[in-house]
Amino acid sequence: MSIENLSSNKSFGGWHKQYSHVSNTLNCAMRFAIYLPPQASTGAKVPVLYWLSGLTCSDENFMQKAGAQRLAAELGIAIVAPDTSPRGEGVADDEGYDLGQGAGFYVNATQAPWNRHYQMYDYVVNELPELIESMFPVSDKRAIAGHSMGGHGALTIALRNPERYQSVSAFSPINNPVNCPWGQKAFTAYLGKDTDTWREYDASLLMRAAKQYVPALVDQGEADNFLAEQLKPEVLEAAASSNNYPLELRSHEGYDHSYYFIASFIEDHLRFHSNYLNA
């Protein structure tokens, strides 16, 4: 595979780098960021945390705002942040912020015109890890995390692929997209009107039916203005309870949906993942 290095910045003894590559899965050029901790320079292969961002975000938001590099360097964990959707001329888009470019929802679209490019599920599960593991000094020990739409993506991907991930975490995820406006709009466009096809991208439904478990941590702010209508953490919590799923769901008074919330608790998430990645 051919990749182009767009930028490099030393950080806490490691390197934050941004790359572009042509994705065969998405039929367009894609950008991703990677933080390589100092341990990756010693010849050792380090485990990887994949971070999936939310609506309107790119590969840059988490790397610039979350403050994760210091602890990732200490723990010896690489972080990979892909973009949130295909982009570019000829890639389908929508005027709304919650559909189209910047809003891929981590699904494999089946409906035109979206199905030509919007195969984000396959990209995150297969193509991107294959590229990362072939081009960088990382192991095949993986964890996955995300925020909002990306929290939905992280949970559904881990639940559907328990053999591929050691752990999963999310901030303010869309827990029950089949029953919220964001999910219903995106799923109708990308997957069509047959709601049975939506179920494989709903974390609450997947968790209720899971046979294999990936340890999960979810943090939710109580002052999140999307909490009641869009996020529905109580549905995920009920699903976990019904299936004895190893989910720790924490609620935090006063915190909203922003990266101020993520930066406040990202250390907990990295230590959570380290327990499983470095076991």
PDB file of C-alpha atoms in Angstrom:
ATOM      1  CA  MET A   1       0.000   0.000   0.000  1.00  0.00           C
ATOM      2  CA  SER A   2       1.136   3.547  -0.750  1.00  0.00           C
ATOM      3  CA  ILE A   3       0.696   6.254   1.861  1.00  0.00           C
ATOM      4  CA  GLU A   4       1.775   9.913   1.921  1.00  0.00           C
ATOM      5  CA  ASN A   5       3.031  11.571   5.083  1.00  0.00           C
ATOM      6  CA  LEU A   6       1.320  14.963   5.396  1.00  0.00           C
ATOM      7  CA  SER A   7       2.751  16.119   8.734  1.00  0.00           C
ATOM      8  CA  SER A   8       4.912  14.980  11.665  1.00  0.00           C
ATOM      9  CA  ASN A   9       5.058  16.448  15.177  1.00  0.00           C
ATOM     10  CA  LYS A  10       7.083  15.138  18.092  1.00  0.00           C
ATOM     11  CA  SER A  11       4.978  14.749  21.214  1.00  0.00           C
ATOM     12  CA  PHE A  12       5.905  13.315  24.641  1.00  0.00           C
ATOM     13  CA  GLY A  13       8.847  11.469  23.141  1.00  0.00           C
ATOM     14  CA  GLY A  14       6.734   9.904  20.407  1.00  0.00           C
ATOM     15  CA  TRP A  15       5.364  11.137  17.092  1.00  0.00           C
ATOM     16  CA  HIS A  16       2.010  12.361  15.898  1.00  0.00           C
ATOM     17  CA  LYS A  17       1.803  11.863  12.142  1.00  0.00           C
ATOM     18  CA  GLN A  18      -0.901  12.486   9.569  1.00  0.00           C
ATOM     19  CA  TYR A  19      -1.169  10.449   6.378  1.00  0.00           C
ATOM     20  CA  SER A  20      -3.199  10.213   3.195  1.00  0.00           C
ATOM     21  CA  HIS A  21      -3.814   7.056   1.202  1.00  0.00           C
ATOM     22  CA  VAL A  22      -6.102   5.801  -1.537  1.00  0.00           C
ATOM     23  CA  SER A  23      -8.756   3.528  -0.073  1.00  0.00           C
ATOM     24  CA  ASN A  24      -9.953   0.693  -2.255  1.00  0.00           C
ATOM     25  CA  THR A  25     -12.852   0.121   0.136  1.00  0.00           C
ATOM     26  CA  LEU A  26     -14.109   3.702  -0.027  1.00  0.00           C
ATOM     27  CA  ASN A  27     -13.028   4.500  -3.601  1.00  0.00           C
ATOM     28  CA  CYS A  28     -11.424   7.793  -2.631  1.00  0.00           C
ATOM     29  CA  ALA A  29      -8.420   9.298  -0.884  1.00  0.00           C
ATOM     30  CA  MET A  30      -8.613   9.047   2.904  1.00  0.00           C
ATOM     31  CA  ARG A  31      -6.723  10.740   5.704  1.00  0.00           C
ATOM     32  CA  PHE A  32      -5.815   9.330   9.092  1.00  0.00           C
ATOM     33  CA  ALA A  33      -3.692  10.354  12.063  1.00  0.00           C
ATOM     34  CA  ILE A  34      -1.486   8.107  14.168  1.00  0.00           C
ATOM     35  CA  TYR A  35       0.292   8.707  17.446  1.00  0.00           C
ATOM     36  CA  LEU A  36       3.297   6.421  17.864  1.00  0.00           C
ATOM     37  CA  PRO A  37       4.563   6.324  21.480  1.00  0.00           C
ATOM     38  CA  PRO A  38       8.320   6.350  22.181  1.00  0.00           C
ATOM     39  CA  GLN A  39       8.275   2.564  22.697  1.00  0.00           C
ATOM     40  CA  ALA A  40       7.543   2.169  18.968  1.00  0.00           C
ATOM     41  CA  SER A  41      11.027   3.546  18.207  1.00  0.00           C
ATOM     42  CA  THR A  42      12.761   0.742  20.096  1.00  0.00           C
ATOM     43  CA  GLY A  43      11.823  -2.038  17.692  1.00  0.00           C
ATOM     44  CA  ALA A  44       8.971  -3.316  19.880  1.00  0.00           C
ATOM     45  CA  LYS A  45       5.498  -3.636  18.405  1.00  0.00           C
ATOM     46  CA  VAL A  46       2.939  -1.681  20.422  1.00  0.00           C
ATOM     47  CA  PRO A  47      -0.823  -2.259  20.727  1.00  0.00           C
ATOM     48  CA  VAL A  48      -3.265   0.110  19.053  1.00  0.00           C
ATOM     49  CA  LEU A  49      -6.329   2.049  20.156  1.00  0.00           C
ATOM     50  CA  TYR A  50      -8.563   3.037  17.239  1.00  0.00           C
ATOM     51  CA  TRP A  51     -10.510   6.236  17.901  1.00  0.00           C
ATOM     52  CA  LEU A  52     -13.709   7.014  15.960  1.00  0.00           C
ATOM     53  CA  SER A  53     -14.875  10.612  16.038  1.00  0.00           C
ATOM     54  CA  GLY A  54     -18.367  12.090  15.894  1.00  0.00           C
ATOM     55  CA  LEU A  55     -20.494  14.120  13.510  1.00  0.00           C
ATOM     56  CA  THR A  56     -18.714  16.934  11.620  1.00  0.00           C
ATOM     57  CA  CYS A  57     -15.300  15.807  12.911  1.00  0.00           C
ATOM     58  CA  SER A  58     -12.211  14.605  11.062  1.00  0.00           C
ATOM     59  CA  ASP A  59      -9.026  12.766  12.071  1.00  0.00           C
ATOM     60  CA  GLU A  60      -7.805  15.972  13.729  1.00  0.00           C
ATOM     61  CA  ASN A  61     -10.335  16.641  16.509  1.00  0.00           C
ATOM     62  CA  PHE A  62      -9.326  13.938  18.956  1.00  0.00           C
ATOM     63  CA  MET A  63      -5.590  14.305  18.396  1.00  0.00           C
ATOM     64  CA  GLN A  64      -5.670  18.062  18.975  1.00  0.00           C
ATOM     65  CA  LYS A  65      -8.252  18.358  21.766  1.00  0.00           C
ATOM     66  CA  ALA A  66      -8.318  15.210  23.922  1.00  0.00           C
ATOM     67  CA  GLY A  67      -4.834  15.422  25.440  1.00  0.00           C
ATOM     68  CA  ALA A  68      -4.282  11.687  25.061  1.00  0.00           C
ATOM     69  CA  GLN A  69      -0.646  11.652  23.924  1.00  0.00           C
ATOM     70  CA  ARG A  70       0.993  12.057  27.342  1.00  0.00           C
ATOM     71  CA  LEU A  71      -0.596   8.954  28.818  1.00  0.00           C
ATOM     72  CA  ALA A  72      -0.397   6.996  25.555  1.00  0.00           C
ATOM     73  CA  ALA A  73       3.363   7.599  25.676  1.00  0.00           C
ATOM     74  CA  GLU A  74       3.532   6.382  29.268  1.00  0.00           C
ATOM     75  CA  LEU A  75       1.444   3.279  28.571  1.00  0.00           C
ATOM     76  CA  GLY A  76       3.046   2.437  25.227  1.00  0.00           C
ATOM     77  CA  ILE A  77      -0.162   2.536  23.190  1.00  0.00           C
ATOM     78  CA  ALA A  78      -0.449   3.787  19.615  1.00  0.00           C
ATOM     79  CA  ILE A  79      -3.594   5.738  18.715  1.00  0.00           C
ATOM     80  CA  VAL A  80      -5.087   5.738  15.215  1.00  0.00           C
ATOM     81  CA  ALA A  81      -7.810   8.232  14.281  1.00  0.00           C
ATOM     82  CA  PRO A  82      -9.425   7.847  10.853  1.00  0.00           C
ATOM     83  CA  ASP A  83     -11.663  10.427   9.223  1.00  0.00           C
ATOM     84  CA  THR A  84     -15.407  10.121   9.836  1.00  0.00           C
ATOM     85  CA  SER A  85     -16.434   9.555   6.215  1.00  0.00           C
ATOM     86  CA  PRO A  86     -15.276   9.467   2.625  1.00  0.00           C
ATOM     87  CA  ARG A  87     -14.612  12.926   1.209  1.00  0.00           C
ATOM     88  CA  GLY A  88     -13.777  14.652  -2.036  1.00  0.00           C
ATOM     89  CA  GLU A  89     -15.149  15.566  -5.414  1.00  0.00           C
ATOM     90  CA  GLY A  90     -17.646  12.997  -6.625  1.00  0.00           C
ATOM     91  CA  VAL A  91     -18.392  11.688  -3.115  1.00  0.00           C
ATOM     92  CA  ALA A  92     -22.097  11.973  -2.279  1.00  0.00           C
ATOM     93  CA  ASP A  93     -22.985  14.643   0.278  1.00  0.00           C
ATOM     94  CA  ASP A  94     -25.961  16.328   1.914  1.00  0.00           C
ATOM     95  CA  GLU A  95     -26.687  19.843   3.137  1.00  0.00           C
ATOM     96  CA  GLY A  96     -27.326  18.575   6.654  1.00  0.00           C
ATOM     97  CA  TYR A  97     -24.458  18.156   9.130  1.00  0.00           C
ATOM     98  CA  ASP A  98     -25.803  14.736  10.144  1.00  0.00           C
ATOM     99  CA  LEU A  99     -25.640  13.032   6.732  1.00  0.00           C
ATOM    100  CA  GLY A 100     -22.992  12.709   4.060  1.00  0.00           C
ATOM    101  CA  GLN A 101     -19.410  13.913   4.326  1.00  0.00           C
ATOM    102  CA  GLY A 102     -18.382  14.067   7.973  1.00  0.00           C
ATOM    103  CA  ALA A 103     -21.259  11.763   8.914  1.00  0.00           C
ATOM    104  CA  GLY A 104     -20.474   8.243   7.697  1.00  0.00           C
ATOM    105  CA  PHE A 105     -22.002   6.541  10.784  1.00  0.00           C
ATOM    106  CA  TYR A 106     -19.539   3.637  10.403  1.00  0.00           C
ATOM    107  CA  VAL A 107     -21.945   1.542   8.321  1.00  0.00           C
ATOM    108  CA  ASN A 108     -21.699  -0.144   4.923  1.00  0.00           C
ATOM    109  CA  ALA A 109     -24.202   1.771   2.804  1.00  0.00           C
ATOM    110  CA  THR A 110     -26.400  -0.292   0.506  1.00  0.00           C
ATOM    111  CA  GLN A 111     -28.404   2.527  -1.099  1.00  0.00           C
ATOM    112  CA  ALA A 112     -27.447   4.765  -4.040  1.00  0.00           C
ATOM    113  CA  PRO A 113     -25.703   7.155  -4.236  1.00  0.00           C
ATOM    114  CA  TRP A 114     -24.095   6.409  -0.866  1.00  0.00           C
ATOM    115  CA  ASN A 115     -23.080   2.802  -1.561  1.00  0.00           C
ATOM    116  CA  ARG A 116     -20.339   3.834  -4.025  1.00  0.00           C
ATOM    117  CA  HIS A 117     -18.171   5.315  -1.262  1.00  0.00           C
ATOM    118  CA  TYR A 118     -19.755   4.948   2.171  1.00  0.00           C
ATOM    119  CA  GLN A 119     -18.342   1.608   3.364  1.00  0.00           C
ATOM    120  CA  MET A 120     -16.936   2.908   6.630  1.00  0.00           C
ATOM    121  CA  TYR A 121     -17.616  -0.293   8.571  1.00  0.00           C
ATOM    122  CA  ASP A 122     -15.394  -2.356   6.276  1.00  0.00           C
ATOM    123  CA  TYR A 123     -12.788   0.395   6.201  1.00  0.00           C
ATOM    124  CA  VAL A 124     -12.455   0.548   9.993  1.00  0.00           C
ATOM    125  CA  VAL A 125     -12.692  -3.202  10.591  1.00  0.00           C
ATOM    126  CA  ASN A 126     -10.507  -4.443   7.742  1.00  0.00           C
ATOM    127  CA  GLU A 127      -8.678  -2.067   5.406  1.00  0.00           C
ATOM    128  CA  LEU A 128      -7.351   0.455   7.906  1.00  0.00           C
ATOM    129  CA  PRO A 129      -5.968  -2.084  10.431  1.00  0.00           C
ATOM    130  CA  GLU A 130      -4.335  -4.027   7.603  1.00  0.00           C
ATOM    131  CA  LEU A 131      -2.612  -0.839   6.458  1.00  0.00           C
ATOM    132  CA  ILE A 132      -1.573   0.184   9.979  1.00  0.00           C
ATOM    133  CA  GLU A 133      -0.222  -3.247  10.890  1.00  0.00           C
ATOM    134  CA  SER A 134       1.747  -3.525   7.648  1.00  0.00           C
ATOM    135  CA  MET A 135       3.261  -0.017   7.693  1.00  0.00           C
ATOM    136  CA  PHE A 136       3.936   0.758  11.367  1.00  0.00           C
ATOM    137  CA  PRO A 137       5.563  -1.013  14.359  1.00  0.00           C
ATOM    138  CA  VAL A 138       2.272  -2.102  15.930  1.00  0.00           C
ATOM    139  CA  SER A 139       0.866  -5.446  16.997  1.00  0.00           C
ATOM    140  CA  ASP A 140      -2.516  -7.004  16.254  1.00  0.00           C
ATOM    141  CA  LYS A 141      -3.720  -6.296  19.804  1.00  0.00           C
ATOM    142  CA  ARG A 142      -6.458  -3.729  19.241  1.00  0.00           C
ATOM    143  CA  ALA A 143      -8.937  -1.698  21.253  1.00  0.00           C
ATOM    144  CA  ILE A 144     -11.552   0.675  19.889  1.00  0.00           C
ATOM    145  CA  ALA A 145     -13.174   3.812  21.286  1.00  0.00           C
ATOM    146  CA  GLY A 146     -15.135   6.814  20.105  1.00  0.00           C
ATOM    147  CA  HIS A 147     -17.385   9.779  20.780  1.00  0.00           C
ATOM    148  CA  SER A 148     -21.053  10.293  19.895  1.00  0.00           C
ATOM    149  CA  MET A 149     -21.467   8.904  16.341  1.00  0.00           C
ATOM    150  CA  GLY A 150     -18.001   7.429  16.834  1.00  0.00           C
ATOM    151  CA  GLY A 151     -19.066   5.911  20.135  1.00  0.00           C
ATOM    152  CA  HIS A 152     -21.881   4.206  18.245  1.00  0.00           C
ATOM    153  CA  GLY A 153     -19.326   2.991  15.702  1.00  0.00           C
ATOM    154  CA  ALA A 154     -16.890   1.718  18.328  1.00  0.00           C
ATOM    155  CA  LEU A 155     -19.555  -0.196  20.241  1.00  0.00           C
ATOM    156  CA  THR A 156     -21.176  -1.798  17.203  1.00  0.00           C
ATOM    157  CA  ILE A 157     -17.854  -2.752  15.634  1.00  0.00           C
ATOM    158  CA  ALA A 158     -16.572  -4.335  18.850  1.00  0.00           C
ATOM    159  CA  LEU A 159     -19.860  -6.138  19.482  1.00  0.00           C
ATOM    160  CA  ARG A 160     -19.867  -7.596  15.970  1.00  0.00           C
ATOM    161  CA  ASN A 161     -16.163  -8.497  16.023  1.00  0.00           C
ATOM    162  CA  PRO A 162     -15.333  -9.597  19.579  1.00  0.00           C
ATOM    163  CA  GLU A 163     -12.379 -11.666  18.398  1.00  0.00           C
ATOM    164  CA  ARG A 164     -10.658  -8.556  16.979  1.00  0.00           C
ATOM    165  CA  TYR A 165     -10.748  -6.238  19.997  1.00  0.00           C
ATOM    166  CA  GLN A 166      -9.482  -6.537  23.564  1.00  0.00           C
ATOM    167  CA  SER A 167     -11.741  -3.762  24.873  1.00  0.00           C
ATOM    168  CA  VAL A 168     -14.129  -0.989  23.826  1.00  0.00           C
ATOM    169  CA  SER A 169     -15.073   2.382  25.276  1.00  0.00           C
ATOM    170  CA  ALA A 170     -17.211   5.357  24.337  1.00  0.00           C
ATOM    171  CA  PHE A 171     -18.042   8.892  25.348  1.00  0.00           C
ATOM    172  CA  SER A 172     -21.663   9.971  24.862  1.00  0.00           C
ATOM    173  CA  PRO A 173     -22.429   7.287  22.257  1.00  0.00           C
ATOM    174  CA  ILE A 174     -25.588   7.039  20.167  1.00  0.00           C
ATOM    175  CA  ASN A 175     -26.709   3.881  21.939  1.00  0.00           C
ATOM    176  CA  ASN A 176     -29.986   3.069  20.216  1.00  0.00           C
ATOM    177  CA  PRO A 177     -29.863   4.654  16.738  1.00  0.00           C
ATOM    178  CA  VAL A 178     -32.878   2.743  15.413  1.00  0.00           C
ATOM    179  CA  ASN A 179     -34.966   4.801  17.845  1.00  0.00           C
ATOM    180  CA  CYS A 180     -33.448   8.282  17.588  1.00  0.00           C
ATOM    181  CA  PRO A 181     -33.611  11.034  14.915  1.00  0.00           C
ATOM    182  CA  TRP A 182     -29.902  10.960  14.003  1.00  0.00           C
ATOM    183  CA  GLY A 183     -29.915   7.203  13.492  1.00  0.00           C
ATOM    184  CA  GLN A 184     -33.235   7.055  11.686  1.00  0.00           C
ATOM    185  CA  LYS A 185     -32.181   9.740   9.202  1.00  0.00           C
ATOM    186  CA  ALA A 186     -28.780   8.181   8.484  1.00  0.00           C
ATOM    187  CA  PHE A 187     -29.985   4.576   8.368  1.00  0.00           C
ATOM    188  CA  THR A 188     -32.874   5.396   6.032  1.00  0.00           C
ATOM    189  CA  ALA A 189     -30.460   7.084   3.622  1.00  0.00           C
ATOM    190  CA  TYR A 190     -27.587   4.613   3.852  1.00  0.00           C
ATOM    191  CA  LEU A 191     -29.425   1.322   4.448  1.00  0.00           C
ATOM    192  CA  GLY A 192     -32.933   1.848   3.097  1.00  0.00           C
ATOM    193  CA  LYS A 193     -36.380   1.593   4.644  1.00  0.00           C
ATOM    194  CA  ASP A 194     -36.174  -2.054   5.753  1.00  0.00           C
ATOM    195  CA  THR A 195     -35.567  -1.493   9.452  1.00  0.00           C
ATOM    196  CA  ASP A 196     -34.494  -5.102   9.963  1.00  0.00           C
ATOM    197  CA  THR A 197     -31.218  -4.191   8.217  1.00  0.00           C
ATOM    198  CA  TRP A 198     -30.643  -1.419  10.765  1.00  0.00           C
ATOM    199  CA  ARG A 199     -30.398  -3.803  13.710  1.00  0.00           C
ATOM    200  CA  GLU A 200     -26.805  -4.874  13.009  1.00  0.00           C
ATOM    201  CA  TYR A 201     -25.698  -1.281  13.628  1.00  0.00           C
ATOM    202  CA  ASP A 202     -27.515  -0.747  16.941  1.00  0.00           C
ATOM    203  CA  ALA A 203     -25.322  -1.218  20.029  1.00  0.00           C
ATOM    204  CA  SER A 204     -28.215  -1.828  22.411  1.00  0.00           C
ATOM    205  CA  LEU A 205     -29.737  -4.550  20.256  1.00  0.00           C
ATOM    206  CA  LEU A 206     -26.341  -6.145  19.660  1.00  0.00           C
ATOM    207  CA  MET A 207     -25.422  -6.066  23.348  1.00  0.00           C
ATOM    208  CA  ARG A 208     -28.704  -7.680  24.341  1.00  0.00           C
ATOM    209  CA  ALA A 209     -28.024 -10.584  21.958  1.00  0.00           C
ATOM    210  CA  ALA A 210     -24.226 -10.908  22.406  1.00  0.00           C
ATOM    211  CA  LYS A 211     -22.729 -14.360  22.941  1.00  0.00           C
ATOM    212  CA  GLN A 212     -19.091 -13.203  23.238  1.00  0.00           C
ATOM    213  CA  TYR A 213     -18.135 -10.245  25.393  1.00  0.00           C
ATOM    214  CA  VAL A 214     -15.688  -7.364  24.930  1.00  0.00           C
ATOM    215  CA  PRO A 215     -15.172  -5.407  28.180  1.00  0.00           C
ATOM    216  CA  ALA A 216     -16.869  -2.029  27.761  1.00  0.00           C
ATOM    217  CA  LEU A 217     -16.640   1.375  29.434  1.00  0.00           C
ATOM    218  CA  VAL A 218     -19.085   4.198  28.621  1.00  0.00           C
ATOM    219  CA  ASP A 219     -19.058   7.729  30.050  1.00  0.00           C
ATOM    220  CA  GLN A 220     -22.027  10.072  29.713  1.00  0.00           C
ATOM    221  CA  GLY A 221     -22.394  13.698  30.768  1.00  0.00           C
ATOM    222  CA  GLU A 222     -25.644  14.578  32.511  1.00  0.00           C
ATOM    223  CA  ALA A 223     -25.667  18.095  31.007  1.00  0.00           C
ATOM    224  CA  ASP A 224     -25.407  16.760  27.451  1.00  0.00           C
ATOM    225  CA  ASN A 225     -28.044  18.532  25.354  1.00  0.00           C
ATOM    226  CA  PHE A 226     -28.404  15.422  23.139  1.00  0.00           C
ATOM    227  CA  LEU A 227     -28.892  13.040  26.053  1.00  0.00           C
ATOM    228  CA  ALA A 228     -32.637  12.346  26.073  1.00  0.00           C
ATOM    229  CA  GLU A 229     -33.485  12.566  22.370  1.00  0.00           C
ATOM    230  CA  GLN A 230     -30.415  11.121  20.655  1.00  0.00           C
ATOM    231  CA  LEU A 231     -28.175   9.134  23.022  1.00  0.00           C
ATOM    232  CA  LYS A 232     -30.414   7.002  25.277  1.00  0.00           C
ATOM    233  CA  PRO A 233     -27.793   5.427  27.576  1.00  0.00           C
ATOM    234  CA  GLU A 234     -30.537   3.854  29.680  1.00  0.00           C
ATOM    235  CA  VAL A 235     -31.379   1.556  26.753  1.00  0.00           C
ATOM    236  CA  LEU A 236     -27.786   0.318  26.544  1.00  0.00           C
ATOM    237  CA  GLU A 237     -27.649  -0.153  30.310  1.00  0.00           C
ATOM    238  CA  ALA A 238     -30.846  -2.222  30.238  1.00  0.00           C
ATOM    239  CA  ALA A 239     -29.469  -4.351  27.406  1.00  0.00           C
ATOM    240  CA  ALA A 240     -26.281  -5.049  29.326  1.00  0.00           C
ATOM    241  CA  SER A 241     -28.221  -5.908  32.474  1.00  0.00           C
ATOM    242  CA  SER A 242     -30.459  -8.351  30.614  1.00  0.00           C
ATOM    243  CA  ASN A 243     -27.436 -10.220  29.207  1.00  0.00           C
ATOM    244  CA  ASN A 244     -24.932  -9.868  32.080  1.00  0.00           C
ATOM    245  CA  TYR A 245     -22.698  -7.948  29.677  1.00  0.00           C
ATOM    246  CA  PRO A 246     -19.485  -6.528  31.238  1.00  0.00           C
ATOM    247  CA  LEU A 247     -20.414  -2.863  30.767  1.00  0.00           C
ATOM    248  CA  GLU A 248     -19.425  -0.073  33.131  1.00  0.00           C
ATOM    249  CA  LEU A 249     -21.630   2.937  32.362  1.00  0.00           C
ATOM    250  CA  ARG A 250     -20.768   6.081  34.312  1.00  0.00           C
ATOM    251  CA  SER A 251     -22.840   9.263  34.524  1.00  0.00           C
ATOM    252  CA  HIS A 252     -21.179  12.625  35.280  1.00  0.00           C
ATOM    253  CA  GLU A 253     -23.001  15.633  36.699  1.00  0.00           C
ATOM    254  CA  GLY A 254     -22.477  18.925  34.856  1.00  0.00           C
ATOM    255  CA  TYR A 255     -20.569  17.577  31.837  1.00  0.00           C
ATOM    256  CA  ASP A 256     -21.778  18.221  28.292  1.00  0.00           C
ATOM    257  CA  HIS A 257     -21.122  16.702  24.847  1.00  0.00           C
ATOM    258  CA  SER A 258     -17.870  18.548  24.149  1.00  0.00           C
ATOM    259  CA  TYR A 259     -14.186  17.678  24.141  1.00  0.00           C
ATOM    260  CA  TYR A 260     -13.924  19.318  27.566  1.00  0.00           C
ATOM    261  CA  PHE A 261     -15.781  16.220  28.769  1.00  0.00           C
ATOM    262  CA  ILE A 262     -13.561  13.838  26.798  1.00  0.00           C
ATOM    263  CA  ALA A 263     -10.356  15.500  28.013  1.00  0.00           C
ATOM    264  CA  SER A 264     -11.590  15.210  31.607  1.00  0.00           C
ATOM    265  CA  PHE A 265     -11.880  11.410  31.495  1.00  0.00           C
ATOM    266  CA  ILE A 266      -9.620  10.253  28.646  1.00  0.00           C
ATOM    267  CA  GLU A 267      -7.004   9.084  31.153  1.00  0.00           C
ATOM    268  CA  ASP A 268      -9.535   6.655  32.651  1.00  0.00           C
ATOM    269  CA  HIS A 269     -10.263   5.262  29.199  1.00  0.00           C
ATOM    270  CA  LEU A 270      -6.624   4.824  28.241  1.00  0.00           C
ATOM    271  CA  ARG A 271      -5.864   3.034  31.516  1.00  0.00           C
ATOM    272  CA  PHE A 272      -8.943   0.872  31.014  1.00  0.00           C
ATOM    273  CA  HIS A 273      -7.730  -0.187  27.578  1.00  0.00           C
ATOM    274  CA  SER A 274      -4.153  -0.660  28.791  1.00  0.00           C
ATOM    275  CA  ASN A 275      -5.368  -3.247  31.278  1.00  0.00           C
ATOM    276  CA  TYR A 276      -6.434  -5.430  28.360  1.00  0.00           C
ATOM    277  CA  LEU A 277      -3.961  -4.422  25.644  1.00  0.00           C
ATOM    278  CA  ASN A 278      -0.918  -4.958  27.870  1.00  0.00           C
ATOM    279  CA  ALA A 279      -2.237  -7.974  29.784  1.00  0.00           C
TER     280      ALA A 279
END
